[in-house]
Short mmCIF file of C-alpha atoms in Angstrom, two decimals:
data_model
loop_
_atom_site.label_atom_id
_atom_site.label_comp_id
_atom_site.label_asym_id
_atom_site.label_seq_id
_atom_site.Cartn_x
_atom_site.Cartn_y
_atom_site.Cartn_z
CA UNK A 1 114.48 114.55 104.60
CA UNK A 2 114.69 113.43 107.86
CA UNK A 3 116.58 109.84 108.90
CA UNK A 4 114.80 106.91 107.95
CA UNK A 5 115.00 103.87 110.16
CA UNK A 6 116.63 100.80 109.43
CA UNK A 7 114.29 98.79 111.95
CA UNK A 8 111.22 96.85 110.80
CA UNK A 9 108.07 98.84 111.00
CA UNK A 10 104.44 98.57 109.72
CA UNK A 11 102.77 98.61 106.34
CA UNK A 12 101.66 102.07 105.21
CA UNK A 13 98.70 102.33 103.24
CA UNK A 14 97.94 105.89 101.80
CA UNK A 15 94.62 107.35 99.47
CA UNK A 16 93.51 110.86 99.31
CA UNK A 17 90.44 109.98 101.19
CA UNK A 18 88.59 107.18 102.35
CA UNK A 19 88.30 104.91 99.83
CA UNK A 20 91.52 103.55 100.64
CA UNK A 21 89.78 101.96 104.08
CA UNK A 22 88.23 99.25 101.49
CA UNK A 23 92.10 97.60 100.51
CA UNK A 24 93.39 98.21 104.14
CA UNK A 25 90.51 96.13 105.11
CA UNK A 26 90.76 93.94 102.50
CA UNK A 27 94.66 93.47 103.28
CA UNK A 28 94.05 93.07 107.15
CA UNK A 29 91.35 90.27 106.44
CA UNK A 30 93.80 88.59 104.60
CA UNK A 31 96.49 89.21 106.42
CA UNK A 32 95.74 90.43 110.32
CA UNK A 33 99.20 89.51 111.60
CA UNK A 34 100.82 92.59 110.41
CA UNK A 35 100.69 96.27 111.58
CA UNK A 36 99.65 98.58 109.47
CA UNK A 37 99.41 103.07 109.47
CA UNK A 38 96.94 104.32 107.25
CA UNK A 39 97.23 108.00 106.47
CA UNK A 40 94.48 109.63 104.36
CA UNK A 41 94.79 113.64 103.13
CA UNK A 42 91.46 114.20 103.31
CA UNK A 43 92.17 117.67 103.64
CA UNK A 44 92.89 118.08 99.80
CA UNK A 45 90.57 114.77 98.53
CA UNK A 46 89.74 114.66 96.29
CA UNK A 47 92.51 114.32 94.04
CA UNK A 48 90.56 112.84 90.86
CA UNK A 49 90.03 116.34 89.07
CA UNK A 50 93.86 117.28 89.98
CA UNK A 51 96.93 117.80 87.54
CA UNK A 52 99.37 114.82 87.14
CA UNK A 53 102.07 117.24 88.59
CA UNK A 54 99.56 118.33 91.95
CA UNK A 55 99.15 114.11 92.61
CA UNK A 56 102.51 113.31 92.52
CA UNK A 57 103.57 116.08 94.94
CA UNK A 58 100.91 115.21 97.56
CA UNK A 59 101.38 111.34 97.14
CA UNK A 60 105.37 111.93 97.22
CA UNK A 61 104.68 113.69 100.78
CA UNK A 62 102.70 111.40 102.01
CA UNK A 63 104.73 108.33 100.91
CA UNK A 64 107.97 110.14 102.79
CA UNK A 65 105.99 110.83 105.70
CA UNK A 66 105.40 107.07 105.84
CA UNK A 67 108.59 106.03 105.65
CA UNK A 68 109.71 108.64 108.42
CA UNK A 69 106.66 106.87 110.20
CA UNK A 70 109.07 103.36 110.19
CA UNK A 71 107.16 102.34 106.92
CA UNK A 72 109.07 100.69 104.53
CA UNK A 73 106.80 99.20 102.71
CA UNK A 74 103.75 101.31 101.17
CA UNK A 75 100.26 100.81 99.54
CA UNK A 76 98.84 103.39 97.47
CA UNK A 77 95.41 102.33 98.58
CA UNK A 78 94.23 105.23 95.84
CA UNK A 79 93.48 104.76 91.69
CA UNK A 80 94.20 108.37 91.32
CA UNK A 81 97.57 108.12 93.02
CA UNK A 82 98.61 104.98 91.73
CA UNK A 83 97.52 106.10 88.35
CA UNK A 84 99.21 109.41 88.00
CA UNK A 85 102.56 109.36 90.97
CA UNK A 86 103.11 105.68 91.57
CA UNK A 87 105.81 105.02 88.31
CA UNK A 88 107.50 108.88 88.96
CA UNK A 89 107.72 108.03 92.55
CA UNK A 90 109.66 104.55 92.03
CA UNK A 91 111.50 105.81 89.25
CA UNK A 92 112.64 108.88 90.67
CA UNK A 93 111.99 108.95 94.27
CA UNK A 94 113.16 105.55 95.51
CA UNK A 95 116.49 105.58 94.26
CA UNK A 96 117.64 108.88 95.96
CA UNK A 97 115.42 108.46 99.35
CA UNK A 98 116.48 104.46 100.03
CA UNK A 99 116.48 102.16 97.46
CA UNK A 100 115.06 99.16 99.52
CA UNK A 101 111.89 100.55 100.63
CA UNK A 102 109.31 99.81 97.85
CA UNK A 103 106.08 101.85 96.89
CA UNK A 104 102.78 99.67 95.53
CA UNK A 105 99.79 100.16 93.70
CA UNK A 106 96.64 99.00 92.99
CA UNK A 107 96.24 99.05 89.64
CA UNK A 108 98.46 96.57 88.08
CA UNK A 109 97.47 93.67 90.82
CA UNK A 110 93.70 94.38 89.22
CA UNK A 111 94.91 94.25 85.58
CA UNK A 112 96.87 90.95 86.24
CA UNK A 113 94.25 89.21 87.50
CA UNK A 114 91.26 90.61 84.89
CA UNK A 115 92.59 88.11 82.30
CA UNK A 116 90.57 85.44 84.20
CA UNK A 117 87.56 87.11 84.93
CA UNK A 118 86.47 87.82 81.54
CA UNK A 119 85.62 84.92 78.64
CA UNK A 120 84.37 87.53 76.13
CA UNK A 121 87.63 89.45 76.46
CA UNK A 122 85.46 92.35 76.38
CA UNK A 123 86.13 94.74 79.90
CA UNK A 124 84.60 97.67 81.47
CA UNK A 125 86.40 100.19 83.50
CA UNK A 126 84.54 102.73 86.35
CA UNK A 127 86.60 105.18 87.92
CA UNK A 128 86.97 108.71 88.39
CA UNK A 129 87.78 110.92 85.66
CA UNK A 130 91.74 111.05 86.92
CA UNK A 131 91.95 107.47 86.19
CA UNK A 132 89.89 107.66 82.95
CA UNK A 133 91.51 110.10 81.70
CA UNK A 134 95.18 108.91 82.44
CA UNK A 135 94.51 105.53 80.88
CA UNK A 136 96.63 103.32 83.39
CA UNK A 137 93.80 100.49 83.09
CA UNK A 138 94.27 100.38 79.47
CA UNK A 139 97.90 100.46 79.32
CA UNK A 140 98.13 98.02 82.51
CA UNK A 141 95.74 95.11 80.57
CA UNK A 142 97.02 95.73 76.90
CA UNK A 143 100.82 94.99 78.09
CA UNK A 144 99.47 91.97 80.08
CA UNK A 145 96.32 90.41 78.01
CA UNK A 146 96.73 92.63 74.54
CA UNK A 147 93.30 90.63 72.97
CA UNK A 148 91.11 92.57 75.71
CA UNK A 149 88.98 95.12 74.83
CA UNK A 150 88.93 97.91 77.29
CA UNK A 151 86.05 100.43 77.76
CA UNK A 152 86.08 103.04 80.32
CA UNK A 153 83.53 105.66 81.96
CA UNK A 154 84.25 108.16 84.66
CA UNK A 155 81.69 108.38 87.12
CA UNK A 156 81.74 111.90 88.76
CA UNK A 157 79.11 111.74 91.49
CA UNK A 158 79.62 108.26 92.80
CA UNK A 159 82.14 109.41 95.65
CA UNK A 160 80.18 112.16 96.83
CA UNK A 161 77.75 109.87 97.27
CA UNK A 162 79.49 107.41 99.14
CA UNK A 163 81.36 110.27 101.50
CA UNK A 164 78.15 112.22 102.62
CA UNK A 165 76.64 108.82 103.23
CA UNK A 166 74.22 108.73 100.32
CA UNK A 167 74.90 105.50 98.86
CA UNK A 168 71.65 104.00 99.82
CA UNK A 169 69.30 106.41 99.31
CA UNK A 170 67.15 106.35 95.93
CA UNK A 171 69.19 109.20 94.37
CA UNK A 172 71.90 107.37 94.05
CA UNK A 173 70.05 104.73 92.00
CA UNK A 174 69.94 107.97 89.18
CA UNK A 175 73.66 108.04 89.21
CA UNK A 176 74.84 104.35 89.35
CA UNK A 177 72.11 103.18 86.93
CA UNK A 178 73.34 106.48 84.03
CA UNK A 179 76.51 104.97 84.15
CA UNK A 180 76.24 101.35 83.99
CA UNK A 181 73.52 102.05 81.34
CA UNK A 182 76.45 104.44 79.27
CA UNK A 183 78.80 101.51 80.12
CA UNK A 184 76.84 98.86 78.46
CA UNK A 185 76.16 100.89 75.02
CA UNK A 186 79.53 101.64 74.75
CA UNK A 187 80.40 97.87 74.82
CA UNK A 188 77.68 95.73 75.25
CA UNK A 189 80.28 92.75 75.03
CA UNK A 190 81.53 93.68 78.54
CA UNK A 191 81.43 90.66 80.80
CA UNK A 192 83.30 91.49 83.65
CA UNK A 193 83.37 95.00 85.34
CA UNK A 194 86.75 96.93 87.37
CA UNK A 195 85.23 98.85 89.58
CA UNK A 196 88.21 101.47 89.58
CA UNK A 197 87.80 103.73 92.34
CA UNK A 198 88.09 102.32 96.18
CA UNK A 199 84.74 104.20 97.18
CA UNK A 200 82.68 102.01 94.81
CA UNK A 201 82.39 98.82 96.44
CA UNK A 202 80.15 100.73 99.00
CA UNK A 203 77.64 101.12 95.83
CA UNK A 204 77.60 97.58 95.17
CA UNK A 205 74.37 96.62 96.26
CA UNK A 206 72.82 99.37 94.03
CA UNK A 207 75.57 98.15 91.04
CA UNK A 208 74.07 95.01 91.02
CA UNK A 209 70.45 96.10 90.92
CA UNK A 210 71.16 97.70 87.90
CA UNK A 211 73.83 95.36 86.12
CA UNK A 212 72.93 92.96 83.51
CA UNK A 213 73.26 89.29 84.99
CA UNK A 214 76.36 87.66 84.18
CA UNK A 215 78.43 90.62 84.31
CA UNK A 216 80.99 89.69 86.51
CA UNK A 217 81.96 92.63 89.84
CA UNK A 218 85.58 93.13 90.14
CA UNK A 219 86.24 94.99 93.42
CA UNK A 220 89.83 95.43 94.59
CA UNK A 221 90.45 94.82 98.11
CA UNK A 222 90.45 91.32 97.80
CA UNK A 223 93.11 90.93 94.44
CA UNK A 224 95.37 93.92 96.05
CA UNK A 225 95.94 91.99 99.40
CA UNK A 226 96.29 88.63 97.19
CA UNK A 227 99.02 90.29 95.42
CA UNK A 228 100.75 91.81 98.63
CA UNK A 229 100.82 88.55 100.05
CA UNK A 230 102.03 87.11 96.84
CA UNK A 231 104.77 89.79 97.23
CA UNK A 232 105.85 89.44 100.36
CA UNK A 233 106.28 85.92 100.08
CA UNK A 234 108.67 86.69 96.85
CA UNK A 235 110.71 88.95 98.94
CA UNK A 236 111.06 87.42 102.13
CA UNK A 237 113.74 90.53 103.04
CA UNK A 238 110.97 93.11 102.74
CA UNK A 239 108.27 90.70 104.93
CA UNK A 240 111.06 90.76 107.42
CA UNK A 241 111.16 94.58 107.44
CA UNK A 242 107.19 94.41 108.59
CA UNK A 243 106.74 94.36 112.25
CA UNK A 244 103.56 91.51 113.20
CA UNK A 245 101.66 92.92 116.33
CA UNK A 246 98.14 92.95 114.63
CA UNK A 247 98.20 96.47 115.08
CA UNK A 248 96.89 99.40 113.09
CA UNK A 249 97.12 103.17 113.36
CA UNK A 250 95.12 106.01 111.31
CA UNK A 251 96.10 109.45 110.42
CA UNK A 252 94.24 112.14 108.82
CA UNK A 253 95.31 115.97 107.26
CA UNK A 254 91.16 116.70 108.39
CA UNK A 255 89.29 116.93 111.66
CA UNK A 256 90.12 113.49 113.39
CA UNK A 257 86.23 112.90 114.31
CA UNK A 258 84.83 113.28 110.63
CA UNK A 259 87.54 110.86 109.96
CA UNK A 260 86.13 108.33 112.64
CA UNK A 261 82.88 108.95 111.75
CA UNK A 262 83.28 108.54 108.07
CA UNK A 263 85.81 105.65 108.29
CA UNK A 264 82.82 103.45 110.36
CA UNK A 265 80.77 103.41 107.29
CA UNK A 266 83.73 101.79 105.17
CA UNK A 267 85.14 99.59 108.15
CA UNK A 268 82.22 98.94 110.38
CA UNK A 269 84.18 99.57 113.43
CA UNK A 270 85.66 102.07 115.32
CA UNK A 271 88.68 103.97 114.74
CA UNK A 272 90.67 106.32 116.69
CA UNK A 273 92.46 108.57 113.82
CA UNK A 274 95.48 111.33 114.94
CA UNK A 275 95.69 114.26 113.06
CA UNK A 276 98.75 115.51 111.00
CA UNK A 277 99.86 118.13 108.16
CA UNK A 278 101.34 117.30 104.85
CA UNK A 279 103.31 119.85 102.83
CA UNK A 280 101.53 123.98 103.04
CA UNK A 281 98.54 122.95 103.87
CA UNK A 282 96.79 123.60 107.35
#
């Protein structure tokens, strides 16, 4: 492990892939003071299918290349990560690497605020089959709001679709519409929808074609960069440790121009990525 820094440095926001762009955006439109590194391993994405034990190795590298980055704050801007690394890593991790730096997810910020979203108590989950599978939604809103109903479906093809830049075209109506529909006869209580996967919110105009009015969207960017802010006001020493230059950097384990290119579709700007290796790989 190399030497960490003791002076303030930006935000790090990590996913396995792209998705991730949708909470750094939604944290920099809330917040554009700060500086912030996002580092995506698109070189292994996607890390939905993967073993718990595969996750938390690739997350833990990241997360400790952020820190050696001057990062001593960081996002897991991913489900999958957050879902299957984030506890082992503050658990475990933290304590031996520096016990003031803190490590984040996005699930929990989603399950706190869920219990005012819904009136029928009734709540649908879409998300890979990692997160599915691994239950962290469920867990997350039972220990917070244990009278709602929770009802999840993986949805296999919807980040494909959104990474080769398929997300309008009519095929993708198939594959949103065959889940929403599997969604809704599984619980047709549901009033209020988590759409558990960062990628998804680039479906949204085709989620709402096919959703049943009154069904309430519940993208995360927005609630995760509420809850950092929340946070950092609550722990004014760690805000104090983030550097405020309105800066931000991206990094990529894949070719840096399929990063740029594939990052203007979830930011609608243009980004300048630098390429690095995590772990084996490359």
């Amino acid at each position: 492990m190399k030497h960490l820094s003791e002076h303030p440095g930006p935000i790090g926001v990590f996913d396995s892939g792209y998705g991730g762009l949708t909470i750094l955006h939604g944290i920099r439109q809330l917040m554009p003071e700060y500086d912030y590194v996002y580092l995506g391993d698109n070189a292994r994405a996607p890390y939905g299918p993967r073993s718990f034990d595969v996750v938390y190795e690739f997350t833990r590298q990241a997360v400790m290349r952020l820190f050696e980055m001057g990062c001593h704050l960081v996002i897991l801007g991913c489900n999958t990560a957050s879902a299957k690394a984030l506890r082992t890593i503050q658990q475990r991790d933290l304590p031996q690497t520096d016990p003031s730096r803190r490590v984040l997810g996005v699930i929990r910020p989603t399950a706190e605020v869920i219990g005012q979203l819904t009136h029928t108590r009734h709540v649908g989950i879409l998300a890979t089959e990692g997160t599915i599978k691994s239950q962290s939604y469920d867990l997350e809103i039972a220990k917070l709001y244990p009278d709602i109903q929770v009802t999840g479906v993986a949805c296999p093809f919807w980040v494909p679709l959104v990474e080769y830049n398929e997300a309008d075209s009519p095929g993708a109506d198939y594959f949103v519409k065959k889940r929403l529909d599997q969604l809704a006869l599984l619980d047709p209580d549901i009033d209020a929808i988590i759409l558990g996967c960062t990628h998804y919110p680039l479906l949204m105009p085709k989620i709402v074609k096919y959703i049943n009015p009154g069904i309430r969207i519940v993208p995360q960017g927005g609630y995760v960069a509420e809850s950092l802010r929340d946070y950092l006001v609550r722990h004014p020493e760690m805000a104090s440790r983030c550097t405020r230059h309105g800066t931000v950097e991206y990094y990529t384990t894949e070719n840096t121009e399929k990063f740029n290119e594939s990052a203007r579709l979830f930011l609608h700007e243009e980004v300048c990525a630098h390429h690095l290796t995590l772990g084996d790989e490359g």
